[in-house]
Protein backbone atom coordinates (compact mmCIF):
# COMPACT_ATOMS: atom_id res chain seq x y z
CA UNK A 1 0.00 0.00 0.00
CA UNK A 2 2.76 2.46 0.87
CA UNK A 3 6.11 3.34 -0.62
CA UNK A 4 8.33 3.90 2.39
CA UNK A 5 11.56 2.84 0.77
CA UNK A 6 11.33 5.76 -1.65
CA UNK A 7 10.25 8.50 0.76
CA UNK A 8 11.92 7.77 4.11
CA UNK A 9 14.27 10.72 3.47
CA UNK A 10 11.28 13.06 3.86
CA UNK A 11 11.44 12.65 7.62
CA UNK A 12 14.27 14.18 9.61
CA UNK A 13 12.56 15.20 12.85
CA UNK A 14 12.80 12.44 15.50
CA UNK A 15 10.07 11.73 18.02
CA UNK A 16 9.87 13.51 21.37
CA UNK A 17 8.89 12.37 24.84
CA UNK A 18 5.59 13.58 26.29
CA UNK A 19 4.98 14.05 29.99
CA UNK A 20 1.87 15.28 31.79
CA UNK A 21 2.18 16.07 35.49
CA UNK A 22 -0.83 16.69 37.73
CA UNK A 23 -2.93 18.08 34.89
CA UNK A 24 -6.34 19.53 35.72
CA UNK A 25 -8.81 20.80 33.14
CA UNK A 26 -12.16 22.31 34.12
CA UNK A 27 -14.81 23.53 31.68
CA UNK A 28 -17.29 26.13 32.91
CA UNK A 29 -20.74 26.86 31.50
CA UNK A 30 -22.35 29.53 33.59
CA UNK A 31 -22.42 28.22 37.14
CA UNK A 32 -21.78 24.62 36.05
CA UNK A 33 -18.28 23.19 36.23
CA UNK A 34 -17.21 19.98 34.52
CA UNK A 35 -13.89 18.47 35.55
CA UNK A 36 -12.55 16.86 32.37
CA UNK A 37 -9.09 15.98 33.72
CA UNK A 38 -8.12 15.61 37.37
CA UNK A 39 -4.50 15.19 38.41
CA UNK A 40 -3.68 13.36 35.19
CA UNK A 41 -0.11 12.10 35.04
CA UNK A 42 1.46 10.13 32.19
CA UNK A 43 4.88 9.58 30.60
CA UNK A 44 5.30 8.62 26.93
CA UNK A 45 8.72 7.82 25.48
CA UNK A 46 10.12 9.36 22.31
CA UNK A 47 9.39 7.08 19.36
CA UNK A 48 6.59 5.28 21.17
CA UNK A 49 3.12 4.52 19.86
CA UNK A 50 0.81 4.90 22.86
CA UNK A 51 -2.91 4.12 22.86
CA UNK A 52 -5.25 5.98 25.21
CA UNK A 53 -8.51 4.15 25.87
CA UNK A 54 -11.55 4.93 27.98
CA UNK A 55 -15.28 5.56 27.96
CA UNK A 56 -16.84 8.55 26.22
CA UNK A 57 -16.39 11.63 28.38
CA UNK A 58 -13.40 10.22 30.25
CA UNK A 59 -11.05 12.95 29.02
CA UNK A 60 -9.27 11.33 26.06
CA UNK A 61 -9.81 14.09 23.50
CA UNK A 62 -9.24 16.80 26.12
CA UNK A 63 -5.82 15.31 26.81
CA UNK A 64 -4.93 15.31 23.10
CA UNK A 65 -6.03 18.93 22.76
CA UNK A 66 -3.78 19.96 25.65
CA UNK A 67 -0.78 18.09 24.24
CA UNK A 68 -1.44 19.64 20.84
CA UNK A 69 -1.55 23.16 22.26
CA UNK A 70 -5.16 23.64 21.16
CA UNK A 71 -6.38 24.05 24.74
CA UNK A 72 -4.78 24.87 28.08
CA UNK A 73 -4.89 23.18 31.50
CA UNK A 74 -6.08 24.90 34.66
CA UNK A 75 -3.20 23.32 36.55
CA UNK A 76 -0.27 21.01 35.96
CA UNK A 77 2.31 20.70 33.19
CA UNK A 78 2.28 19.38 29.63
CA UNK A 79 5.93 18.85 28.68
CA UNK A 80 6.76 17.84 25.09
CA UNK A 81 10.41 17.38 24.21
CA UNK A 82 11.39 19.24 27.37
CA UNK A 83 9.13 22.21 26.60
CA UNK A 84 6.20 23.15 28.85
CA UNK A 85 3.66 23.72 26.08
CA UNK A 86 1.05 25.81 27.97
CA UNK A 87 3.80 28.27 28.99
CA UNK A 88 4.91 29.00 25.44
CA UNK A 89 4.45 32.59 24.22
CA UNK A 90 1.71 32.77 21.57
CA UNK A 91 4.12 33.11 18.64
CA UNK A 92 6.07 30.02 19.71
CA UNK A 93 2.83 28.14 20.44
CA UNK A 94 1.60 28.77 16.89
CA UNK A 95 4.93 27.51 15.56
CA UNK A 96 4.67 24.44 17.80
CA UNK A 97 1.23 23.58 16.40
CA UNK A 98 2.40 24.06 12.83
CA UNK A 99 5.69 22.21 12.88
CA UNK A 100 5.90 19.91 15.91
CA UNK A 101 2.45 18.31 15.95
CA UNK A 102 0.43 16.48 13.28
CA UNK A 103 -3.27 15.83 13.93
CA UNK A 104 -5.36 12.97 12.53
CA UNK A 105 -9.08 13.13 13.31
CA UNK A 106 -12.03 10.75 13.08
CA UNK A 107 -13.84 12.87 10.49
CA UNK A 108 -10.78 13.47 8.27
CA UNK A 109 -11.02 17.32 8.37
CA UNK A 110 -10.17 17.73 4.69
CA UNK A 111 -11.15 20.79 2.66
CA UNK A 112 -13.84 19.46 0.26
CA UNK A 113 -13.07 21.97 -2.52
CA UNK A 114 -9.36 21.06 -2.65
CA UNK A 115 -7.78 18.02 -4.27
CA UNK A 116 -5.91 15.43 -2.24
CA UNK A 117 -2.64 17.02 -3.32
CA UNK A 118 -3.81 20.53 -2.36
CA UNK A 119 -5.02 19.31 1.05
CA UNK A 120 -1.59 17.85 1.79
CA UNK A 121 0.07 21.07 0.59
CA UNK A 122 -2.06 23.31 2.82
CA UNK A 123 -0.05 22.95 6.08
CA UNK A 124 3.11 23.72 4.13
CA UNK A 125 1.52 26.84 2.62
CA UNK A 126 0.67 28.01 6.13
CA UNK A 127 4.28 27.29 7.13
CA UNK A 128 5.52 29.42 4.19
CA UNK A 129 7.23 26.60 2.30
CA UNK A 130 8.22 27.27 -1.33
CA UNK A 131 5.72 26.09 -3.95
CA UNK A 132 8.01 23.63 -5.72
CA UNK A 133 9.19 22.19 -2.42
CA UNK A 134 5.72 21.69 -1.02
CA UNK A 135 4.30 20.25 -4.27
CA UNK A 136 7.11 17.69 -4.48
CA UNK A 137 6.78 16.73 -0.82
CA UNK A 138 2.98 16.45 -1.04
CA UNK A 139 3.24 14.06 -3.97
CA UNK A 140 5.78 11.91 -2.15
CA UNK A 141 3.58 11.80 0.96
CA UNK A 142 0.64 10.67 -1.15
CA UNK A 143 2.93 7.99 -2.54
CA UNK A 144 3.74 6.99 1.03
CA UNK A 145 0.07 6.39 1.83
CA UNK A 146 -0.58 4.65 -1.49
CA UNK A 147 -2.57 7.43 -3.15
CA UNK A 148 -0.24 8.99 -5.72
CA UNK A 149 -2.69 8.07 -8.47
CA UNK A 150 -5.53 9.87 -6.65
CA UNK A 151 -3.70 13.16 -6.16
CA UNK A 152 -6.11 15.18 -8.31
CA UNK A 153 -9.27 13.77 -6.74
CA UNK A 154 -11.28 15.79 -4.22
CA UNK A 155 -12.39 14.23 -0.91
CA UNK A 156 -15.92 13.57 -2.20
CA UNK A 157 -14.42 11.40 -4.92
CA UNK A 158 -12.48 9.24 -2.45
CA UNK A 159 -13.56 6.41 -0.15
CA UNK A 160 -13.45 6.86 3.62
CA UNK A 161 -10.20 4.94 3.85
CA UNK A 162 -8.65 7.01 1.08
CA UNK A 163 -9.74 10.22 2.77
CA UNK A 164 -8.14 9.11 6.02
CA UNK A 165 -4.91 8.31 4.19
CA UNK A 166 -4.95 11.83 2.73
CA UNK A 167 -5.51 13.12 6.27
CA UNK A 168 -2.47 11.14 7.47
CA UNK A 169 -0.34 12.55 4.65
CA UNK A 170 -1.56 16.03 5.60
CA UNK A 171 -0.61 15.43 9.24
CA UNK A 172 2.90 14.49 8.11
CA UNK A 173 3.29 17.48 5.79
CA UNK A 174 5.53 19.53 8.07
CA UNK A 175 7.51 16.54 9.41
CA UNK A 176 6.06 16.67 12.95
CA UNK A 177 7.87 15.00 15.84
CA UNK A 178 4.54 14.07 17.42
CA UNK A 179 1.42 12.63 15.77
CA UNK A 180 -1.90 12.87 17.62
CA UNK A 181 -4.73 10.66 16.33
CA UNK A 182 -8.26 10.99 17.73
CA UNK A 183 -10.42 7.93 16.89
CA UNK A 184 -8.79 7.74 13.44
CA UNK A 185 -10.67 4.59 12.39
CA UNK A 186 -14.04 5.50 13.89
CA UNK A 187 -15.64 6.03 10.45
CA UNK A 188 -13.92 3.13 8.69
CA UNK A 189 -14.78 -0.52 8.10
CA UNK A 190 -12.75 -3.31 9.69
CA UNK A 191 -10.56 -4.06 6.66
CA UNK A 192 -9.70 -0.38 6.09
CA UNK A 193 -9.08 0.14 9.81
CA UNK A 194 -6.50 -2.64 9.78
CA UNK A 195 -4.77 -1.04 6.80
CA UNK A 196 -4.62 2.31 8.60
CA UNK A 197 -3.20 0.62 11.72
CA UNK A 198 -0.54 -1.06 9.61
CA UNK A 199 0.36 2.30 8.10
CA UNK A 200 0.60 3.94 11.53
CA UNK A 201 2.91 1.18 12.75
CA UNK A 202 5.07 1.55 9.68
CA UNK A 203 5.30 5.33 10.09
CA UNK A 204 6.29 5.12 13.76
CA UNK A 205 8.65 2.20 13.20
CA UNK A 206 10.45 3.69 10.21
CA UNK A 207 10.63 7.35 11.32
CA UNK A 208 10.97 7.06 15.11
CA UNK A 209 8.20 9.61 15.59
CA UNK A 210 6.01 9.61 18.69
CA UNK A 211 2.34 8.81 18.28
CA UNK A 212 -0.55 9.10 20.71
CA UNK A 213 -3.74 7.47 19.52
CA UNK A 214 -7.15 7.68 21.18
CA UNK A 215 -9.36 4.72 20.31
CA UNK A 216 -12.21 2.42 21.32
CA UNK A 217 -10.99 -0.23 18.88
CA UNK A 218 -9.25 -3.23 20.45
CA UNK A 219 -7.21 -3.99 17.32
CA UNK A 220 -5.91 -0.40 17.20
CA UNK A 221 -4.93 -0.42 20.87
CA UNK A 222 -3.25 -3.81 20.53
CA UNK A 223 -1.00 -2.37 17.82
CA UNK A 224 0.44 0.22 20.22
CA UNK A 225 3.57 -0.26 22.31
CA UNK A 226 1.64 0.47 25.49
CA UNK A 227 -2.02 1.05 26.36
CA UNK A 228 -3.12 3.59 28.98
CA UNK A 229 -6.66 3.55 30.34
CA UNK A 230 -8.24 6.85 31.35
CA UNK A 231 -11.21 7.02 33.70
CA UNK A 232 -12.89 10.13 35.09
CA UNK A 233 -10.01 12.30 33.90
CA UNK A 234 -7.19 10.19 35.38
CA UNK A 235 -4.82 7.58 33.96
CA UNK A 236 -5.67 4.52 36.04
CA UNK A 237 -3.42 1.92 34.36
CA UNK A 238 -0.78 1.41 31.67
CA UNK A 239 -0.08 -2.04 30.26
CA UNK A 240 1.47 -3.68 27.23
CA UNK A 241 -0.67 -5.48 24.64
CA UNK A 242 0.70 -8.78 25.93
CA UNK A 243 -0.71 -7.99 29.38
CA UNK A 244 -4.16 -7.19 28.04
CA UNK A 245 -6.58 -10.02 28.86
CA UNK A 246 -7.70 -11.89 25.71
CA UNK A 247 -10.85 -10.27 24.35
CA UNK A 248 -11.44 -12.51 21.36
CA UNK A 249 -13.28 -15.15 23.37
CA UNK A 250 -16.14 -15.31 20.88
CA UNK A 251 -16.13 -15.81 17.12
CA UNK A 252 -15.85 -12.40 15.45
CA UNK A 253 -19.43 -12.36 14.22
CA UNK A 254 -20.75 -13.28 17.66
CA UNK A 255 -18.55 -10.71 19.35
CA UNK A 256 -19.68 -7.94 17.03
CA UNK A 257 -23.33 -8.82 17.69
CA UNK A 258 -22.74 -8.70 21.44
CA UNK A 259 -21.13 -5.27 21.12
CA UNK A 260 -23.99 -4.00 18.95
CA UNK A 261 -26.62 -5.23 21.40
CA UNK A 262 -24.84 -3.72 24.39
CA UNK A 263 -24.43 -0.38 22.63
CA UNK A 264 -28.12 -0.36 21.72
CA UNK A 265 -29.06 -1.03 25.35
CA UNK A 266 -26.71 1.72 26.48
CA UNK A 267 -28.23 4.18 24.01
CA UNK A 268 -31.75 3.37 25.22
CA UNK A 269 -30.74 3.96 28.83
CA UNK A 270 -29.11 7.29 27.99
CA UNK A 271 -32.30 8.35 26.21
CA UNK A 272 -34.34 7.32 29.26
CA UNK A 273 -32.08 9.39 31.50
CA UNK A 274 -32.48 12.41 29.22
CA UNK A 275 -36.28 12.03 29.22
CA UNK A 276 -36.30 11.64 32.98
CA UNK A 277 -34.31 14.85 33.32
CA UNK A 278 -36.73 16.71 30.99
CA UNK A 279 -39.78 15.43 32.88
CA UNK A 280 -38.31 16.51 36.20
CA UNK A 281 -37.43 19.98 34.95
CA UNK A 282 -40.94 20.31 33.51
CA UNK A 283 -42.47 19.42 36.89
CA UNK A 284 -44.03 16.17 35.63
CA UNK A 285 -42.41 14.08 38.38
CA UNK A 286 -41.40 14.83 41.97
CA UNK A 287 -37.89 14.75 43.40
CA UNK A 288 -38.23 11.34 45.08
CA UNK A 289 -39.44 9.70 41.87
CA UNK A 290 -36.67 11.37 39.87
CA UNK A 291 -33.96 10.33 42.31
CA UNK A 292 -35.12 6.73 42.61
CA UNK A 293 -35.50 6.25 38.86
CA UNK A 294 -32.23 8.03 38.08
CA UNK A 295 -30.24 5.83 40.47
CA UNK A 296 -31.82 2.71 38.93
CA UNK A 297 -30.95 3.82 35.39
CA UNK A 298 -27.45 4.82 36.41
CA UNK A 299 -26.86 1.40 37.96
CA UNK A 300 -28.02 -0.32 34.75
CA UNK A 301 -25.83 2.00 32.65
CA UNK A 302 -22.75 1.16 34.75
CA UNK A 303 -23.44 -2.58 34.49
CA UNK A 304 -23.73 -2.40 30.68
CA UNK A 305 -20.58 -0.28 30.39
CA UNK A 306 -18.67 -2.83 32.48
CA UNK A 307 -19.93 -5.64 30.24
CA UNK A 308 -19.11 -3.65 27.10
CA UNK A 309 -15.57 -3.06 28.36
CA UNK A 310 -14.97 -6.81 28.14
CA UNK A 311 -15.35 -6.64 24.38
CA UNK A 312 -14.15 -3.13 23.61
CA UNK A 313 -11.80 -0.69 25.28
CA UNK A 314 -14.34 1.91 26.37
Short mmCIF file of N, CA and C in Angstrom, two decimals, residues 30-150:
data_model
loop_
_atom_site.label_atom_id
_atom_site.label_comp_id
_atom_site.label_asym_id
_atom_site.label_seq_id
_atom_site.Cartn_x
_atom_site.Cartn_y
_atom_site.Cartn_z
N UNK A 30 -21.58 28.83 32.57
CA UNK A 30 -22.35 29.53 33.59
C UNK A 30 -21.86 29.12 34.97
N UNK A 31 -22.79 28.64 35.79
CA UNK A 31 -22.42 28.22 37.14
C UNK A 31 -22.02 26.75 37.20
N UNK A 32 -22.08 26.06 36.08
CA UNK A 32 -21.78 24.62 36.05
C UNK A 32 -20.32 24.40 35.70
N UNK A 33 -19.67 23.56 36.48
CA UNK A 33 -18.28 23.19 36.23
C UNK A 33 -18.19 21.70 35.91
N UNK A 34 -17.45 21.38 34.87
CA UNK A 34 -17.21 19.98 34.52
C UNK A 34 -15.71 19.73 34.57
N UNK A 35 -15.31 18.80 35.42
CA UNK A 35 -13.89 18.47 35.55
C UNK A 35 -13.57 17.40 34.51
N UNK A 36 -12.87 17.79 33.45
CA UNK A 36 -12.55 16.86 32.37
C UNK A 36 -11.30 16.03 32.69
N UNK A 37 -10.31 16.67 33.31
CA UNK A 37 -9.09 15.98 33.72
C UNK A 37 -8.80 16.34 35.16
N UNK A 38 -8.40 15.34 35.95
CA UNK A 38 -8.12 15.61 37.37
C UNK A 38 -6.82 14.92 37.75
N UNK A 39 -5.80 15.71 37.98
CA UNK A 39 -4.50 15.19 38.41
C UNK A 39 -3.95 14.14 37.46
N UNK A 40 -4.14 14.33 36.17
CA UNK A 40 -3.68 13.36 35.19
C UNK A 40 -2.16 13.40 35.07
N UNK A 41 -1.55 12.23 35.16
CA UNK A 41 -0.11 12.10 35.04
C UNK A 41 0.21 10.93 34.11
N UNK A 42 1.10 11.17 33.15
CA UNK A 42 1.46 10.13 32.19
C UNK A 42 2.83 10.44 31.61
N UNK A 43 3.57 9.40 31.23
CA UNK A 43 4.88 9.58 30.60
C UNK A 43 4.96 8.69 29.36
N UNK A 44 5.24 9.31 28.21
CA UNK A 44 5.30 8.62 26.93
C UNK A 44 6.69 8.82 26.35
N UNK A 45 7.34 7.74 25.97
CA UNK A 45 8.72 7.82 25.48
C UNK A 45 8.77 8.35 24.04
N UNK A 46 9.89 8.95 23.69
CA UNK A 46 10.12 9.36 22.31
C UNK A 46 10.12 8.13 21.42
N UNK A 47 9.45 8.20 20.29
CA UNK A 47 9.39 7.08 19.36
C UNK A 47 8.38 6.01 19.72
N UNK A 48 7.58 6.27 20.73
CA UNK A 48 6.59 5.28 21.17
C UNK A 48 5.24 5.52 20.50
N UNK A 49 4.51 4.44 20.26
CA UNK A 49 3.12 4.52 19.86
C UNK A 49 2.28 4.13 21.06
N UNK A 50 1.59 5.12 21.64
CA UNK A 50 0.81 4.90 22.86
C UNK A 50 -0.69 5.04 22.57
N UNK A 51 -1.45 4.06 22.99
CA UNK A 51 -2.91 4.12 22.86
C UNK A 51 -3.50 4.62 24.18
N UNK A 52 -4.49 5.51 24.06
CA UNK A 52 -5.25 5.98 25.21
C UNK A 52 -6.68 5.50 25.04
N UNK A 53 -7.17 4.72 25.99
CA UNK A 53 -8.51 4.15 25.87
C UNK A 53 -9.34 4.55 27.09
N UNK A 54 -10.66 4.57 26.89
CA UNK A 54 -11.55 4.93 27.98
C UNK A 54 -12.93 5.23 27.45
N UNK A 55 -13.90 5.30 28.35
CA UNK A 55 -15.28 5.56 27.96
C UNK A 55 -15.43 6.96 27.41
N UNK A 56 -16.53 7.20 26.70
CA UNK A 56 -16.84 8.55 26.22
C UNK A 56 -16.96 9.49 27.42
N UNK A 57 -16.34 10.66 27.29
CA UNK A 57 -16.39 11.63 28.38
C UNK A 57 -15.34 11.43 29.45
N UNK A 58 -14.42 10.49 29.22
CA UNK A 58 -13.40 10.22 30.25
C UNK A 58 -12.22 11.18 30.18
N UNK A 59 -12.12 11.96 29.10
CA UNK A 59 -11.05 12.95 29.02
C UNK A 59 -10.02 12.69 27.94
N UNK A 60 -10.25 11.71 27.07
CA UNK A 60 -9.27 11.33 26.06
C UNK A 60 -8.96 12.48 25.09
N UNK A 61 -10.00 13.02 24.49
CA UNK A 61 -9.81 14.09 23.50
C UNK A 61 -9.29 15.36 24.17
N UNK A 62 -9.75 15.64 25.38
CA UNK A 62 -9.24 16.80 26.12
C UNK A 62 -7.73 16.70 26.29
N UNK A 63 -7.26 15.52 26.64
CA UNK A 63 -5.82 15.31 26.81
C UNK A 63 -5.07 15.58 25.51
N UNK A 64 -5.57 15.06 24.39
CA UNK A 64 -4.93 15.31 23.10
C UNK A 64 -4.88 16.80 22.79
N UNK A 65 -5.98 17.49 23.05
CA UNK A 65 -6.03 18.93 22.76
C UNK A 65 -5.01 19.71 23.58
N UNK A 66 -4.77 19.28 24.81
CA UNK A 66 -3.78 19.96 25.65
C UNK A 66 -2.37 19.68 25.14
N UNK A 67 -2.10 18.44 24.78
CA UNK A 67 -0.78 18.09 24.24
C UNK A 67 -0.53 18.82 22.92
N UNK A 68 -1.58 18.97 22.13
CA UNK A 68 -1.44 19.64 20.84
C UNK A 68 -1.42 21.15 20.92
N UNK A 69 -1.57 21.70 22.12
CA UNK A 69 -1.55 23.16 22.26
C UNK A 69 -2.81 23.84 21.78
N UNK A 70 -3.88 23.07 21.59
CA UNK A 70 -5.16 23.64 21.16
C UNK A 70 -5.92 24.20 22.35
N UNK A 71 -5.73 23.61 23.52
CA UNK A 71 -6.38 24.05 24.74
C UNK A 71 -5.34 24.11 25.85
N UNK A 72 -5.74 24.65 27.00
CA UNK A 72 -4.78 24.87 28.08
C UNK A 72 -5.32 24.31 29.40
N UNK A 73 -4.45 23.72 30.21
CA UNK A 73 -4.89 23.18 31.50
C UNK A 73 -5.11 24.29 32.53
N UNK A 74 -5.92 23.99 33.53
CA UNK A 74 -6.08 24.90 34.66
C UNK A 74 -4.95 24.76 35.66
N UNK A 75 -4.33 23.57 35.66
CA UNK A 75 -3.20 23.32 36.55
C UNK A 75 -2.38 22.17 35.97
N UNK A 76 -1.14 22.08 36.40
CA UNK A 76 -0.27 21.01 35.96
C UNK A 76 0.57 21.40 34.75
N UNK A 77 1.38 20.45 34.29
CA UNK A 77 2.31 20.70 33.19
C UNK A 77 2.11 19.71 32.05
N UNK A 78 2.25 20.21 30.83
CA UNK A 78 2.28 19.38 29.63
C UNK A 78 3.65 19.63 29.00
N UNK A 79 4.55 18.66 29.12
CA UNK A 79 5.93 18.85 28.68
C UNK A 79 6.20 17.96 27.47
N UNK A 80 6.49 18.57 26.34
CA UNK A 80 6.76 17.84 25.09
C UNK A 80 8.17 18.17 24.63
N UNK A 81 9.03 17.15 24.60
CA UNK A 81 10.41 17.38 24.21
C UNK A 81 11.12 18.38 25.12
N UNK A 82 10.77 18.34 26.40
CA UNK A 82 11.39 19.24 27.37
C UNK A 82 10.78 20.62 27.45
N UNK A 83 9.75 20.89 26.63
CA UNK A 83 9.13 22.21 26.60
C UNK A 83 7.75 22.15 27.26
N UNK A 84 7.50 23.07 28.19
CA UNK A 84 6.20 23.15 28.85
C UNK A 84 5.25 23.90 27.92
N UNK A 85 4.46 23.16 27.17
CA UNK A 85 3.66 23.72 26.08
C UNK A 85 2.73 24.86 26.52
N UNK A 86 1.97 24.73 27.61
CA UNK A 86 1.05 25.81 27.97
C UNK A 86 1.76 27.13 28.33
N UNK A 87 3.05 27.07 28.61
CA UNK A 87 3.80 28.27 28.99
C UNK A 87 4.44 28.97 27.79
N UNK A 88 4.30 28.38 26.61
CA UNK A 88 4.91 29.00 25.44
C UNK A 88 4.25 30.33 25.10
N UNK A 89 5.03 31.35 24.74
CA UNK A 89 4.45 32.59 24.22
C UNK A 89 3.63 32.27 22.97
N UNK A 90 2.63 33.09 22.66
CA UNK A 90 1.71 32.77 21.57
C UNK A 90 2.41 32.50 20.25
N UNK A 91 3.42 33.29 19.92
CA UNK A 91 4.12 33.11 18.64
C UNK A 91 4.77 31.74 18.58
N UNK A 92 5.41 31.33 19.67
CA UNK A 92 6.07 30.02 19.71
C UNK A 92 5.03 28.89 19.75
N UNK A 93 3.89 29.15 20.38
CA UNK A 93 2.83 28.14 20.44
C UNK A 93 2.27 27.88 19.04
N UNK A 94 2.08 28.93 18.26
CA UNK A 94 1.60 28.77 16.89
C UNK A 94 2.61 27.95 16.08
N UNK A 95 3.88 28.24 16.26
CA UNK A 95 4.93 27.51 15.56
C UNK A 95 4.95 26.05 15.99
N UNK A 96 4.73 25.80 17.27
CA UNK A 96 4.67 24.44 17.80
C UNK A 96 3.55 23.66 17.12
N UNK A 97 2.37 24.26 17.03
CA UNK A 97 1.23 23.58 16.40
C UNK A 97 1.51 23.29 14.93
N UNK A 98 2.18 24.21 14.26
CA UNK A 98 2.40 24.06 12.83
C UNK A 98 3.48 23.04 12.49
N UNK A 99 4.52 22.98 13.28
CA UNK A 99 5.69 22.21 12.88
C UNK A 99 6.02 21.01 13.76
N UNK A 100 5.54 21.00 15.00
CA UNK A 100 5.90 19.91 15.91
C UNK A 100 4.83 18.84 16.03
N UNK A 101 3.57 19.21 15.71
CA UNK A 101 2.45 18.31 15.95
C UNK A 101 1.66 18.08 14.66
N UNK A 102 1.32 16.83 14.39
CA UNK A 102 0.43 16.48 13.28
C UNK A 102 -0.83 15.84 13.84
N UNK A 103 -1.99 16.33 13.42
CA UNK A 103 -3.27 15.83 13.93
C UNK A 103 -3.97 14.94 12.89
N UNK A 104 -4.51 13.83 13.35
CA UNK A 104 -5.36 12.97 12.53
C UNK A 104 -6.67 12.79 13.29
N UNK A 105 -7.79 13.15 12.64
CA UNK A 105 -9.08 13.13 13.31
C UNK A 105 -9.98 12.03 12.76
N UNK A 106 -11.07 11.77 13.50
CA UNK A 106 -12.03 10.75 13.08
C UNK A 106 -12.73 11.14 11.78
N UNK A 107 -13.05 12.42 11.63
CA UNK A 107 -13.84 12.87 10.49
C UNK A 107 -12.99 13.52 9.40
N UNK A 108 -11.71 13.15 9.36
CA UNK A 108 -10.78 13.47 8.27
C UNK A 108 -10.37 14.94 8.19
N UNK A 109 -11.33 15.88 8.37
CA UNK A 109 -11.02 17.32 8.37
C UNK A 109 -10.30 17.79 7.10
N UNK A 110 -10.74 17.29 5.96
CA UNK A 110 -10.17 17.73 4.69
C UNK A 110 -11.03 18.86 4.11
N UNK A 111 -10.42 19.72 3.32
CA UNK A 111 -11.15 20.79 2.66
C UNK A 111 -11.81 20.20 1.42
N UNK A 112 -13.15 20.18 1.34
CA UNK A 112 -13.84 19.46 0.26
C UNK A 112 -13.61 20.05 -1.13
N UNK A 113 -13.26 21.33 -1.22
CA UNK A 113 -13.07 21.97 -2.52
C UNK A 113 -11.64 21.82 -3.05
N UNK A 114 -10.75 21.25 -2.24
CA UNK A 114 -9.36 21.06 -2.65
C UNK A 114 -9.11 19.61 -3.04
N UNK A 115 -8.17 19.38 -3.92
CA UNK A 115 -7.78 18.02 -4.27
C UNK A 115 -6.98 17.40 -3.13
N UNK A 116 -6.73 16.10 -3.25
CA UNK A 116 -5.91 15.43 -2.24
C UNK A 116 -4.54 16.10 -2.15
N UNK A 117 -3.95 16.38 -3.29
CA UNK A 117 -2.64 17.02 -3.32
C UNK A 117 -2.68 18.39 -2.65
N UNK A 118 -3.70 19.18 -2.93
CA UNK A 118 -3.81 20.53 -2.36
C UNK A 118 -4.06 20.47 -0.86
N UNK A 119 -4.81 19.47 -0.39
CA UNK A 119 -5.02 19.31 1.05
C UNK A 119 -3.71 19.03 1.76
N UNK A 120 -2.88 18.17 1.18
CA UNK A 120 -1.59 17.85 1.79
C UNK A 120 -0.66 19.06 1.75
N UNK A 121 -0.76 19.87 0.72
CA UNK A 121 0.07 21.07 0.59
C UNK A 121 -0.29 22.15 1.62
N UNK A 122 -1.56 22.18 2.03
CA UNK A 122 -2.06 23.31 2.82
C UNK A 122 -1.24 23.61 4.06
N UNK A 123 -0.88 22.63 4.90
CA UNK A 123 -0.05 22.95 6.08
C UNK A 123 1.29 23.57 5.71
N UNK A 124 1.82 23.17 4.56
CA UNK A 124 3.11 23.72 4.13
C UNK A 124 2.96 25.15 3.61
N UNK A 125 1.80 25.46 3.03
CA UNK A 125 1.52 26.84 2.62
C UNK A 125 1.47 27.73 3.85
N UNK A 126 0.78 27.25 4.87
CA UNK A 126 0.67 28.01 6.13
C UNK A 126 2.05 28.21 6.76
N UNK A 127 2.92 27.21 6.59
CA UNK A 127 4.28 27.29 7.13
C UNK A 127 5.26 28.02 6.20
N UNK A 128 4.72 28.61 5.12
CA UNK A 128 5.52 29.42 4.19
C UNK A 128 6.61 28.63 3.46
N UNK A 129 6.29 27.38 3.11
CA UNK A 129 7.23 26.60 2.30
C UNK A 129 7.12 27.03 0.83
N UNK A 130 8.23 26.92 0.09
CA UNK A 130 8.22 27.27 -1.33
C UNK A 130 7.32 26.32 -2.11
N UNK A 131 6.70 26.85 -3.18
CA UNK A 131 5.72 26.09 -3.95
C UNK A 131 6.28 24.79 -4.49
N UNK A 132 7.43 24.84 -5.14
CA UNK A 132 8.01 23.63 -5.72
C UNK A 132 8.33 22.60 -4.65
N UNK A 133 8.84 23.09 -3.53
CA UNK A 133 9.19 22.19 -2.42
C UNK A 133 7.97 21.50 -1.87
N UNK A 134 6.92 22.28 -1.63
CA UNK A 134 5.72 21.69 -1.02
C UNK A 134 4.99 20.77 -2.00
N UNK A 135 4.98 21.10 -3.30
CA UNK A 135 4.30 20.25 -4.27
C UNK A 135 5.00 18.89 -4.38
N UNK A 136 6.33 18.92 -4.39
CA UNK A 136 7.11 17.69 -4.48
C UNK A 136 6.90 16.83 -3.23
N UNK A 137 6.94 17.47 -2.07
CA UNK A 137 6.78 16.73 -0.82
C UNK A 137 5.36 16.14 -0.72
N UNK A 138 4.36 16.93 -1.10
CA UNK A 138 2.98 16.45 -1.04
C UNK A 138 2.79 15.21 -1.91
N UNK A 139 3.36 15.22 -3.09
CA UNK A 139 3.24 14.06 -3.97
C UNK A 139 3.91 12.83 -3.36
N UNK A 140 5.06 13.03 -2.75
CA UNK A 140 5.78 11.91 -2.15
C UNK A 140 5.04 11.37 -0.92
N UNK A 141 4.37 12.25 -0.19
CA UNK A 141 3.58 11.80 0.96
C UNK A 141 2.35 11.02 0.49
N UNK A 142 1.75 11.44 -0.60
CA UNK A 142 0.64 10.67 -1.15
C UNK A 142 1.13 9.31 -1.64
N UNK A 143 2.33 9.27 -2.16
CA UNK A 143 2.93 7.99 -2.54
C UNK A 143 3.11 7.11 -1.31
N UNK A 144 3.54 7.71 -0.22
CA UNK A 144 3.74 6.99 1.03
C UNK A 144 2.46 6.28 1.47
N UNK A 145 1.33 6.97 1.36
CA UNK A 145 0.07 6.39 1.83
C UNK A 145 -0.67 5.65 0.72
N UNK A 146 -0.01 5.45 -0.42
CA UNK A 146 -0.58 4.65 -1.49
C UNK A 146 -1.63 5.35 -2.33
N UNK A 147 -1.53 6.69 -2.43
CA UNK A 147 -2.57 7.43 -3.15
C UNK A 147 -2.01 8.37 -4.22
N UNK A 148 -0.83 8.09 -4.72
CA UNK A 148 -0.24 8.99 -5.72
C UNK A 148 -1.11 9.10 -6.97
N UNK A 149 -1.84 8.04 -7.29
CA UNK A 149 -2.69 8.07 -8.47
C UNK A 149 -4.01 8.80 -8.24
N UNK A 150 -4.28 9.17 -6.98
CA UNK A 150 -5.53 9.87 -6.65
C UNK A 150 -5.27 11.33 -6.26
#
